PDB file of C-alpha atoms (C1' of nucleotides) in Angstrom:
ATOM      1  CA  MET A  60     123.371  69.034 110.818  1.00  0.00           C
ATOM      2  CA  PRO A  61     121.974  71.853 109.294  1.00  0.00           C
ATOM      3  CA  THR A  62     123.095  71.972 106.381  1.00  0.00           C
ATOM      4  CA  SER A  63     123.594  75.216 103.710  1.00  0.00           C
ATOM      5  CA  LEU A  64     122.779  78.486 103.189  1.00  0.00           C
ATOM      6  CA  LEU A  65     122.593  78.214  99.892  1.00  0.00           C
ATOM      7  CA  GLU A  66     119.529  76.409  97.494  1.00  0.00           C
ATOM      8  CA  GLU A  67     121.765  73.463  95.769  1.00  0.00           C
ATOM      9  CA  ASN A  68     118.421  72.383  94.786  1.00  0.00           C
ATOM     10  CA  ASP A  69     117.950  70.864  91.206  1.00  0.00           C
ATOM     11  CA  GLY A  70     114.555  71.668  90.481  1.00  0.00           C
ATOM     12  CA  THR A  71     112.590  68.186  92.553  1.00  0.00           C
ATOM     13  CA  ASP A  72     113.232  68.565  95.997  1.00  0.00           C
ATOM     14  CA  ALA A  73     111.364  71.289  97.925  1.00  0.00           C
ATOM     15  CA  SER A  74     113.181  70.072 100.979  1.00  0.00           C
ATOM     16  CA  ALA A  75     116.499  71.974 100.372  1.00  0.00           C
ATOM     17  CA  LYS A  76     114.795  75.207 101.311  1.00  0.00           C
ATOM     18  CA  ASP A  77     116.551  75.987 105.134  1.00  0.00           C
ATOM     19  CA  VAL A  78     117.598  79.711 103.371  1.00  0.00           C
ATOM     20  CA  LEU A  79     115.182  80.714 105.999  1.00  0.00           C
ATOM     21  CA  SER A  80     115.430  77.865 108.799  1.00  0.00           C
ATOM     22  CA  PRO A  81     116.241  79.153 111.990  1.00  0.00           C
ATOM     23  CA  ASP A  82     118.777  76.452 112.322  1.00  0.00           C
ATOM     24  CA  CYS A  83     120.694  78.249 109.435  1.00  0.00           C
ATOM     25  CA  PRO A  84     123.754  79.378 111.830  1.00  0.00           C
ATOM     26  CA  SER A  85     124.728  81.272 108.686  1.00  0.00           C
ATOM     27  CA  ARG A  86     121.539  83.177 108.777  1.00  0.00           C
ATOM     28  CA  ILE A  87     121.650  83.395 113.186  1.00  0.00           C
ATOM     29  CA  VAL A  88     125.191  85.433 112.700  1.00  0.00           C
ATOM     30  CA  PHE A  89     124.726  86.750 109.410  1.00  0.00           C
ATOM     31  CA  GLY A  90     120.885  88.086 110.512  1.00  0.00           C
ATOM     32  CA  ARG A  91     122.142  89.461 114.076  1.00  0.00           C
ATOM     33  CA  ILE A  92     124.886  90.992 112.100  1.00  0.00           C
ATOM     34  CA  GLY A  93     122.550  92.546 110.219  1.00  0.00           C
ATOM     35  CA  GLU A  94     120.670  94.722 112.288  1.00  0.00           C
ATOM     36  CA  ARG A  95     122.660  97.817 112.224  1.00  0.00           C
ATOM     37  CA  TRP A  96     124.577  98.457 115.651  1.00  0.00           C
ATOM     38  CA  THR A  97     125.761  95.021 116.788  1.00  0.00           C
ATOM     39  CA  MET A  98     128.814  95.419 115.178  1.00  0.00           C
ATOM     40  CA  PHE A  99     129.650  99.145 116.795  1.00  0.00           C
ATOM     41  CA  VAL A 100     129.365  98.048 120.390  1.00  0.00           C
ATOM     42  CA  ILE A 101     131.076  94.287 119.599  1.00  0.00           C
ATOM     43  CA  LEU A 102     134.522  96.447 118.611  1.00  0.00           C
ATOM     44  CA  ALA A 103     133.156  99.611 120.980  1.00  0.00           C
ATOM     45  CA  LEU A 104     134.151  96.554 123.490  1.00  0.00           C
ATOM     46  CA  GLU A 105     136.698  94.966 122.721  1.00  0.00           C
ATOM     47  CA  PRO A 106     139.023  96.808 125.198  1.00  0.00           C
ATOM     48  CA  GLY A 107     137.236  95.564 128.243  1.00  0.00           C
ATOM     49  CA  PRO A 108     134.126  96.433 130.041  1.00  0.00           C
ATOM     50  CA  MET A 109     132.693  99.437 130.573  1.00  0.00           C
ATOM     51  CA  ARG A 110     130.566 100.741 131.736  1.00  0.00           C
ATOM     52  CA  PHE A 111     126.800 102.330 129.693  1.00  0.00           C
ATOM     53  CA  THR A 112     127.697 105.774 129.051  1.00  0.00           C
ATOM     54  CA  ALA A 113     131.079 105.163 128.447  1.00  0.00           C
ATOM     55  CA  LEU A 114     129.828 102.622 126.137  1.00  0.00           C
ATOM     56  CA  LYS A 115     127.044 105.255 124.581  1.00  0.00           C
ATOM     57  CA  ALA A 116     129.894 107.231 124.354  1.00  0.00           C
ATOM     58  CA  ARG A 117     132.042 104.855 122.333  1.00  0.00           C
ATOM     59  CA  VAL A 118     130.010 103.595 119.999  1.00  0.00           C
ATOM     60  CA  GLY A 119     129.254 107.794 119.571  1.00  0.00           C
ATOM     61  CA  VAL A 120     125.714 108.752 117.971  1.00  0.00           C
ATOM     62  CA  ILE A 121     123.189 106.246 119.827  1.00  0.00           C
ATOM     63  CA  THR A 122     120.053 107.132 122.117  1.00  0.00           C
ATOM     64  CA  PRO A 123     119.967 104.694 125.392  1.00  0.00           C
ATOM     65  CA  LYS A 124     116.711 102.917 124.081  1.00  0.00           C
ATOM     66  CA  VAL A 125     118.352 101.130 121.151  1.00  0.00           C
ATOM     67  CA  LEU A 126     121.679 100.807 123.167  1.00  0.00           C
ATOM     68  CA  THR A 127     120.074  99.026 125.789  1.00  0.00           C
ATOM     69  CA  GLU A 128     118.595  96.602 122.966  1.00  0.00           C
ATOM     70  CA  THR A 129     121.841  95.590 121.198  1.00  0.00           C
ATOM     71  CA  LEU A 130     122.809  94.791 124.216  1.00  0.00           C
ATOM     72  CA  ARG A 131     119.806  92.875 125.730  1.00  0.00           C
ATOM     73  CA  ALA A 132     119.953  91.102 122.380  1.00  0.00           C
ATOM     74  CA  LEU A 133     123.504  90.907 122.249  1.00  0.00           C
ATOM     75  CA  GLU A 134     123.694  89.147 125.794  1.00  0.00           C
ATOM     76  CA  GLY A 135     120.917  87.067 125.021  1.00  0.00           C
ATOM     77  CA  ASP A 136     122.987  85.342 122.748  1.00  0.00           C
ATOM     78  CA  GLY A 137     125.101  84.702 124.872  1.00  0.00           C
ATOM     79  CA  LEU A 138     128.128  86.978 123.497  1.00  0.00           C
ATOM     80  CA  VAL A 139     127.520  90.215 125.792  1.00  0.00           C
ATOM     81  CA  SER A 140     127.923  90.046 129.451  1.00  0.00           C
ATOM     82  CA  ARG A 141     125.641  92.758 132.172  1.00  0.00           C
ATOM     83  CA  ARG A 142     127.412  92.549 135.564  1.00  0.00           C
ATOM     84  CA  ALA A 143     125.527  95.381 137.781  1.00  0.00           C
ATOM     85  CA  PHE A 144     127.535  96.175 140.993  1.00  0.00           C
ATOM     86  CA  VAL A 145     124.914  96.785 144.387  1.00  0.00           C
ATOM     87  CA  GLU A 146     126.035 100.635 144.263  1.00  0.00           C
ATOM     88  CA  SER A 147     124.660 103.644 145.017  1.00  0.00           C
ATOM     89  CA  PRO A 148     125.272 106.209 142.160  1.00  0.00           C
ATOM     90  CA  PRO A 149     125.005 102.805 140.314  1.00  0.00           C
ATOM     91  CA  ARG A 150     127.686 101.000 138.517  1.00  0.00           C
ATOM     92  CA  VAL A 151     127.202  98.720 135.560  1.00  0.00           C
ATOM     93  CA  GLU A 152     129.823  96.822 133.201  1.00  0.00           C
ATOM     94  CA  TYR A 153     128.787  94.884 130.056  1.00  0.00           C
ATOM     95  CA  ALA A 154     131.433  92.883 128.212  1.00  0.00           C
ATOM     96  CA  LEU A 155     131.851  90.589 126.121  1.00  0.00           C
ATOM     97  CA  THR A 156     131.741  87.116 126.891  1.00  0.00           C
ATOM     98  CA  PRO A 157     134.910  84.380 125.624  1.00  0.00           C
ATOM     99  CA  LEU A 158     132.375  83.382 123.377  1.00  0.00           C
ATOM    100  CA  GLY A 159     131.583  87.374 121.619  1.00  0.00           C
ATOM    101  CA  ARG A 160     135.870  87.919 122.100  1.00  0.00           C
ATOM    102  CA  SER A 161     136.447  84.461 119.957  1.00  0.00           C
ATOM    103  CA  LEU A 162     133.430  86.531 117.085  1.00  0.00           C
ATOM    104  CA  LEU A 163     136.450  89.447 117.312  1.00  0.00           C
ATOM    105  CA  GLU A 164     138.329  87.644 114.883  1.00  0.00           C
ATOM    106  CA  PRO A 165     136.156  86.909 111.806  1.00  0.00           C
ATOM    107  CA  ILE A 166     135.487  90.729 112.797  1.00  0.00           C
ATOM    108  CA  ALA A 167     138.771  92.428 112.248  1.00  0.00           C
ATOM    109  CA  ALA A 168     139.019  90.158 108.473  1.00  0.00           C
ATOM    110  CA  MET A 169     136.114  92.667 107.389  1.00  0.00           C
ATOM    111  CA  ARG A 170     137.142  94.837 109.374  1.00  0.00           C
ATOM    112  CA  ALA A 171     141.510  95.140 106.930  1.00  0.00           C
ATOM    113  CA  TRP A 172     139.240  94.226 103.583  1.00  0.00           C
ATOM    114  CA  ALA A 173     137.870  97.043 104.154  1.00  0.00           C
ATOM    115  CA  GLU A 174     141.106  99.091 105.237  1.00  0.00           C
ATOM    116  CA  ALA A 175     142.616  97.646 101.820  1.00  0.00           C
ATOM    117  CA  HIS A 176     139.243  98.247  99.776  1.00  0.00           C
ATOM    118  CA  VAL A 177     137.008 100.231 100.351  1.00  0.00           C
ATOM    119  CA  PRO A 178     139.235 103.143  98.394  1.00  0.00           C
ATOM    120  CA  GLU A 179     138.379 101.220  95.443  1.00  0.00           C
ATOM    121  CA  VAL A 180     134.477 100.079  96.553  1.00  0.00           C
ATOM    122  CA  LEU A 181     135.060 104.693  96.776  1.00  0.00           C
ATOM    123  CA  GLU A 182     135.678 105.037  93.128  1.00  0.00           C
ATOM    124  CA  SER A 183     132.735 102.660  92.159  1.00  0.00           C
ATOM    125  CA  ARG A 184     129.984 104.049  93.342  1.00  0.00           C
ATOM    126  CA  ASP A 185     132.076 107.395  91.806  1.00  0.00           C
ATOM    127  CA  ARG A 186     131.555 106.414  88.487  1.00  0.00           C
ATOM    128  CA  ALA A 187     128.833 105.002  89.132  1.00  0.00           C
ATOM    129  CA  LEU A 188     127.204 108.815  89.764  1.00  0.00           C
ATOM    130  CA  SER A 189     127.924 110.168  86.610  1.00  0.00           C
TER     131      SER A 189
ATOM    132  CA  MET B  36     143.461 108.667 106.640  1.00  0.00           C
ATOM    133  CA  PRO B  37     139.999 108.203 107.226  1.00  0.00           C
ATOM    134  CA  THR B  38     140.526 107.004 111.112  1.00  0.00           C
ATOM    135  CA  SER B  39     138.873 104.405 112.920  1.00  0.00           C
ATOM    136  CA  LEU B  40     135.779 102.817 114.165  1.00  0.00           C
ATOM    137  CA  LEU B  41     135.252 104.553 116.825  1.00  0.00           C
ATOM    138  CA  GLU B  42     134.922 108.095 119.391  1.00  0.00           C
ATOM    139  CA  GLU B  43     138.627 107.792 121.099  1.00  0.00           C
ATOM    140  CA  ASN B  44     137.044 110.954 122.177  1.00  0.00           C
ATOM    141  CA  ASP B  45     138.965 112.107 126.084  1.00  0.00           C
ATOM    142  CA  GLY B  46     136.365 113.912 126.478  1.00  0.00           C
ATOM    143  CA  THR B  47     137.445 117.453 124.795  1.00  0.00           C
ATOM    144  CA  ASP B  48     137.545 116.885 120.974  1.00  0.00           C
ATOM    145  CA  ALA B  49     134.742 117.133 119.437  1.00  0.00           C
ATOM    146  CA  SER B  50     136.275 115.787 115.808  1.00  0.00           C
ATOM    147  CA  ALA B  51     137.087 112.781 116.752  1.00  0.00           C
ATOM    148  CA  LYS B  52     133.425 112.224 115.930  1.00  0.00           C
ATOM    149  CA  ASP B  53     133.520 109.903 112.450  1.00  0.00           C
ATOM    150  CA  VAL B  54     131.726 106.630 113.605  1.00  0.00           C
ATOM    151  CA  LEU B  55     129.307 107.987 110.631  1.00  0.00           C
ATOM    152  CA  SER B  56     131.541 109.722 108.884  1.00  0.00           C
ATOM    153  CA  PRO B  57     130.907 108.190 105.362  1.00  0.00           C
ATOM    154  CA  ASP B  58     134.303 107.606 104.201  1.00  0.00           C
ATOM    155  CA  CYS B  59     135.220 105.069 107.127  1.00  0.00           C
ATOM    156  CA  PRO B  60     136.257 102.142 105.405  1.00  0.00           C
ATOM    157  CA  SER B  61     134.777 100.248 108.257  1.00  0.00           C
ATOM    158  CA  ARG B  62     131.964 102.164 108.022  1.00  0.00           C
ATOM    159  CA  ILE B  63     131.004 101.623 104.582  1.00  0.00           C
ATOM    160  CA  VAL B  64     131.525  97.618 104.814  1.00  0.00           C
ATOM    161  CA  PHE B  65     129.182  96.464 108.252  1.00  0.00           C
ATOM    162  CA  GLY B  66     126.732  99.106 106.204  1.00  0.00           C
ATOM    163  CA  ARG B  67     126.509  97.246 102.337  1.00  0.00           C
ATOM    164  CA  ILE B  68     126.849  93.930 105.099  1.00  0.00           C
ATOM    165  CA  GLY B  69     123.594  95.051 106.591  1.00  0.00           C
ATOM    166  CA  GLU B  70     121.389  95.227 104.283  1.00  0.00           C
ATOM    167  CA  ARG B  71     119.703  91.755 104.001  1.00  0.00           C
ATOM    168  CA  TRP B  72     120.311  89.934 101.297  1.00  0.00           C
ATOM    169  CA  THR B  73     123.814  91.668 100.232  1.00  0.00           C
ATOM    170  CA  MET B  74     125.356  88.252 102.156  1.00  0.00           C
ATOM    171  CA  PHE B  75     123.090  85.767 100.079  1.00  0.00           C
ATOM    172  CA  VAL B  76     123.543  86.924  96.964  1.00  0.00           C
ATOM    173  CA  ILE B  77     127.089  87.512  97.121  1.00  0.00           C
ATOM    174  CA  LEU B  78     127.766  83.653  97.590  1.00  0.00           C
ATOM    175  CA  ALA B  79     125.294  82.673  96.052  1.00  0.00           C
ATOM    176  CA  LEU B  80     127.402  83.895  92.823  1.00  0.00           C
ATOM    177  CA  GLU B  81     130.477  82.028  94.718  1.00  0.00           C
ATOM    178  CA  PRO B  82     130.748  79.438  91.998  1.00  0.00           C
ATOM    179  CA  GLY B  83     130.276  81.552  88.528  1.00  0.00           C
ATOM    180  CA  PRO B  84     128.419  83.811  86.589  1.00  0.00           C
ATOM    181  CA  MET B  85     124.292  83.532  87.044  1.00  0.00           C
ATOM    182  CA  ARG B  86     121.869  84.019  85.356  1.00  0.00           C
ATOM    183  CA  PHE B  87     119.238  86.469  86.924  1.00  0.00           C
ATOM    184  CA  THR B  88     116.345  83.048  87.679  1.00  0.00           C
ATOM    185  CA  ALA B  89     119.303  80.832  88.578  1.00  0.00           C
ATOM    186  CA  LEU B  90     119.779  82.897  91.554  1.00  0.00           C
ATOM    187  CA  LYS B  91     117.037  84.030  92.134  1.00  0.00           C
ATOM    188  CA  ALA B  92     116.682  80.632  92.859  1.00  0.00           C
ATOM    189  CA  ARG B  93     119.708  80.239  94.923  1.00  0.00           C
ATOM    190  CA  VAL B  94     119.032  82.680  97.094  1.00  0.00           C
ATOM    191  CA  GLY B  95     115.624  81.649  97.556  1.00  0.00           C
ATOM    192  CA  VAL B  96     112.428  83.105  99.157  1.00  0.00           C
ATOM    193  CA  ILE B  97     113.557  87.072  97.457  1.00  0.00           C
ATOM    194  CA  THR B  98     111.840  88.509  95.302  1.00  0.00           C
ATOM    195  CA  PRO B  99     112.576  89.921  91.761  1.00  0.00           C
ATOM    196  CA  LYS B 100     112.626  93.650  92.658  1.00  0.00           C
ATOM    197  CA  VAL B 101     114.722  93.007  95.619  1.00  0.00           C
ATOM    198  CA  LEU B 102     116.713  90.702  93.858  1.00  0.00           C
ATOM    199  CA  THR B 103     117.191  93.499  90.922  1.00  0.00           C
ATOM    200  CA  GLU B 104     117.927  96.750  93.783  1.00  0.00           C
ATOM    201  CA  THR B 105     120.592  94.056  95.706  1.00  0.00           C
ATOM    202  CA  LEU B 106     122.765  93.591  92.838  1.00  0.00           C
ATOM    203  CA  ARG B 107     122.575  97.020  91.431  1.00  0.00           C
ATOM    204  CA  ALA B 108     123.918  97.879  95.213  1.00  0.00           C
ATOM    205  CA  LEU B 109     126.561  95.269  93.941  1.00  0.00           C
ATOM    206  CA  GLU B 110     127.360  96.455  90.700  1.00  0.00           C
ATOM    207  CA  GLY B 111     127.583  99.978  91.934  1.00  0.00           C
ATOM    208  CA  ASP B 112     130.322  98.947  94.459  1.00  0.00           C
ATOM    209  CA  GLY B 113     131.806  97.386  92.036  1.00  0.00           C
ATOM    210  CA  LEU B 114     131.352  94.024  93.466  1.00  0.00           C
ATOM    211  CA  VAL B 115     129.311  92.536  91.237  1.00  0.00           C
ATOM    212  CA  SER B 116     128.964  92.921  87.357  1.00  0.00           C
ATOM    213  CA  ARG B 117     126.151  92.226  84.931  1.00  0.00           C
ATOM    214  CA  ARG B 118     125.998  91.555  81.234  1.00  0.00           C
ATOM    215  CA  ALA B 119     123.828  91.628  79.308  1.00  0.00           C
ATOM    216  CA  PHE B 120     123.703  89.502  75.984  1.00  0.00           C
ATOM    217  CA  VAL B 121     121.332  90.465  72.982  1.00  0.00           C
ATOM    218  CA  GLU B 122     119.493  88.065  72.676  1.00  0.00           C
ATOM    219  CA  SER B 123     116.071  86.832  72.657  1.00  0.00           C
ATOM    220  CA  PRO B 124     115.171  85.677  75.122  1.00  0.00           C
ATOM    221  CA  PRO B 125     117.210  88.282  76.961  1.00  0.00           C
ATOM    222  CA  ARG B 126     120.599  87.114  78.545  1.00  0.00           C
ATOM    223  CA  VAL B 127     121.969  88.049  81.876  1.00  0.00           C
ATOM    224  CA  GLU B 128     125.205  87.020  83.605  1.00  0.00           C
ATOM    225  CA  TYR B 129     125.932  88.690  86.770  1.00  0.00           C
ATOM    226  CA  ALA B 130     129.144  87.366  88.310  1.00  0.00           C
ATOM    227  CA  LEU B 131     131.891  88.499  91.098  1.00  0.00           C
ATOM    228  CA  THR B 132     134.359  90.941  90.105  1.00  0.00           C
ATOM    229  CA  PRO B 133     137.412  90.142  91.691  1.00  0.00           C
ATOM    230  CA  LEU B 134     137.178  92.950  94.038  1.00  0.00           C
ATOM    231  CA  GLY B 135     133.917  90.716  95.494  1.00  0.00           C
ATOM    232  CA  ARG B 136     135.303  87.284  95.203  1.00  0.00           C
ATOM    233  CA  SER B 137     137.927  89.210  96.650  1.00  0.00           C
ATOM    234  CA  LEU B 138     135.577  90.629 100.102  1.00  0.00           C
ATOM    235  CA  LEU B 139     134.814  86.244  99.853  1.00  0.00           C
ATOM    236  CA  GLU B 140     137.536  85.267 102.005  1.00  0.00           C
ATOM    237  CA  PRO B 141     136.435  87.156 105.390  1.00  0.00           C
ATOM    238  CA  ILE B 142     132.441  86.287 104.943  1.00  0.00           C
ATOM    239  CA  ALA B 143     134.262  82.917 104.421  1.00  0.00           C
ATOM    240  CA  ALA B 144     135.781  83.628 108.097  1.00  0.00           C
ATOM    241  CA  MET B 145     132.461  84.805 109.428  1.00  0.00           C
ATOM    242  CA  ARG B 146     131.084  81.474 108.166  1.00  0.00           C
ATOM    243  CA  ALA B 147     133.667  79.859 109.669  1.00  0.00           C
ATOM    244  CA  TRP B 148     133.180  81.797 113.505  1.00  0.00           C
ATOM    245  CA  ALA B 149     129.226  80.906 112.380  1.00  0.00           C
ATOM    246  CA  GLU B 150     129.293  76.839 112.273  1.00  0.00           C
ATOM    247  CA  ALA B 151     131.525  76.181 114.631  1.00  0.00           C
ATOM    248  CA  HIS B 152     129.376  78.682 117.144  1.00  0.00           C
ATOM    249  CA  VAL B 153     126.596  78.932 117.229  1.00  0.00           C
ATOM    250  CA  PRO B 154     125.296  75.973 119.303  1.00  0.00           C
ATOM    251  CA  GLU B 155     126.461  77.810 121.376  1.00  0.00           C
ATOM    252  CA  VAL B 156     124.527  81.077 120.764  1.00  0.00           C
ATOM    253  CA  LEU B 157     121.301  78.740 119.999  1.00  0.00           C
ATOM    254  CA  GLU B 158     122.368  76.901 123.587  1.00  0.00           C
ATOM    255  CA  SER B 159     122.364  81.129 125.218  1.00  0.00           C
ATOM    256  CA  ARG B 160     119.453  82.111 123.553  1.00  0.00           C
ATOM    257  CA  ASP B 161     117.184  78.862 124.711  1.00  0.00           C
ATOM    258  CA  ARG B 162     118.293  80.104 128.183  1.00  0.00           C
ATOM    259  CA  ALA B 163     117.434  83.069 128.275  1.00  0.00           C
ATOM    260  CA  LEU B 164     114.096  82.478 127.045  1.00  0.00           C
ATOM    261  CA  SER B 165     113.255  80.620 130.509  1.00  0.00           C
TER     262      SER B 165
ATOM    263  C1'  DC C 205     113.874  85.534  80.284  1.00  0.00           C
ATOM    264  C1'  DA C 206     114.566  89.011  83.374  1.00  0.00           C
ATOM    265  C1'  DG C 207     113.193  92.508  84.837  1.00  0.00           C
ATOM    266  C1'  DT C 208     108.981  97.316  86.111  1.00  0.00           C
ATOM    267  C1'  DA C 209     105.539  99.432  87.998  1.00  0.00           C
ATOM    268  C1'  DT C 210     102.517  99.460  92.374  1.00  0.00           C
ATOM    269  C1'  DC C 211     100.849  99.524  96.217  1.00  0.00           C
ATOM    270  C1'  DC C 212     101.246  97.982 101.246  1.00  0.00           C
ATOM    271  C1'  DT C 213     102.712  97.615 105.806  1.00  0.00           C
ATOM    272  C1'  DG C 214     106.685  96.018 109.637  1.00  0.00           C
ATOM    273  C1'  DT C 215     109.346  97.730 112.508  1.00  0.00           C
ATOM    274  C1'  DG C 216     114.077  99.524 112.969  1.00  0.00           C
ATOM    275  C1'  DA C 217     115.074 103.500 115.411  1.00  0.00           C
ATOM    276  C1'  DG C 218     115.444 108.234 116.059  1.00  0.00           C
ATOM    277  C1'  DA C 219     113.242 111.939 119.818  1.00  0.00           C
ATOM    278  C1'  DT C 220     112.141 113.468 123.785  1.00  0.00           C
ATOM    279  C1'  DA C 221     111.131 112.913 129.022  1.00  0.00           C
ATOM    280  C1'  DC C 222     111.360 111.201 132.787  1.00  0.00           C
ATOM    281  C1'  DT C 223     112.636 107.675 136.897  1.00  0.00           C
ATOM    282  C1'  DG C 224     114.945 104.591 140.616  1.00  0.00           C
TER     283       DG C 224
ATOM    284  C1'  DC D  86     124.244 106.671 136.449  1.00  0.00           C
ATOM    285  C1'  DA D  87     121.860 103.396 134.145  1.00  0.00           C
ATOM    286  C1'  DG D  88     117.864 103.208 132.436  1.00  0.00           C
ATOM    287  C1'  DT D  89     111.698 103.142 131.255  1.00  0.00           C
ATOM    288  C1'  DA D  90     108.523 105.487 128.417  1.00  0.00           C
ATOM    289  C1'  DT D  91     106.014 106.791 124.625  1.00  0.00           C
ATOM    290  C1'  DC D  92     105.402 108.970 120.332  1.00  0.00           C
ATOM    291  C1'  DT D  93     106.446 109.283 115.978  1.00  0.00           C
ATOM    292  C1'  DC D  94     108.211 108.481 111.323  1.00  0.00           C
ATOM    293  C1'  DA D  95     110.798 106.476 107.053  1.00  0.00           C
ATOM    294  C1'  DC D  96     111.407 103.276 104.466  1.00  0.00           C
ATOM    295  C1'  DA D  97     113.719  98.701 103.788  1.00  0.00           C
ATOM    296  C1'  DG D  98     111.088  94.931 101.658  1.00  0.00           C
ATOM    297  C1'  DG D  99     107.453  92.115 100.353  1.00  0.00           C
ATOM    298  C1'  DA D 100     102.203  90.971  97.308  1.00  0.00           C
ATOM    299  C1'  DT D 101     101.139  91.125  93.158  1.00  0.00           C
ATOM    300  C1'  DA D 102     100.953  92.581  88.337  1.00  0.00           C
ATOM    301  C1'  DC D 103     102.164  93.520  84.281  1.00  0.00           C
ATOM    302  C1'  DT D 104     106.102  93.996  80.274  1.00  0.00           C
ATOM    303  C1'  DG D 105     109.488  94.472  75.660  1.00  0.00           C
TER     304       DG D 105
END
DNA sequence: CAGTATCCTGTGAGATACTG
DNA sequence: CAGTATCTCACAGGATACTG
């Protein structure tokens, strides 16, 4: 079992350094989440399958290059599926996989927290300026 | 009320572009979360107040500079408190504020998801390599 | 102990232009 | 339409050394 996120190091065990271990689940997830556009793309796909351009419009200010990169990464993780229709003009649909969809739950928890507490954060930031 | 994370744009309303609005709660939260060390520091503080060095040891491989920066940012957001004792040698204790502590809940949801689903992600990544 | 002070580098990501 | 292909660059973050 891939151990814990943080050091439980008592000072004697050097092998406890697994924070950066590629197998640490939290590290993997927070790593992906850390990428700037991941969340936005996943959230954008929530309503259902969507074409590249529609997705781009929904996410907002994102270049096609970066959107493609993000999509490829999420595909590699099995969170998003890509379906290309052989037509002209070309048509491609992206969708959340069941796995990707399951991630919506914890994300929703974060959003809920955001809605509820961001005013306090903002207030604190204002105070910090003075 | 600060609107939604994504475009609900039907093509006619340009003012719906609030994805990058500084007031969008989700953006603010995901922005902070996006910073590489935020999560680790908050998680590290979960057990209770902690001194700089202990914190550094718990987080693992992090330079004092970056830890300080992260801590200052979290302080500014009101998620972490800093308490300096006038002593020699100096002693400083960092702790989660109630606000910071409240963030542990959604984070726990993400961790739970991670524990449960990262094997699938890893499997998918392996498959993507071939 | 709890940080600063410097210097330096990688790379995430923006802008722009082009194509099957 | 759904992407590539380049070029460019700021800056988050690392290494190292120093100090009240």
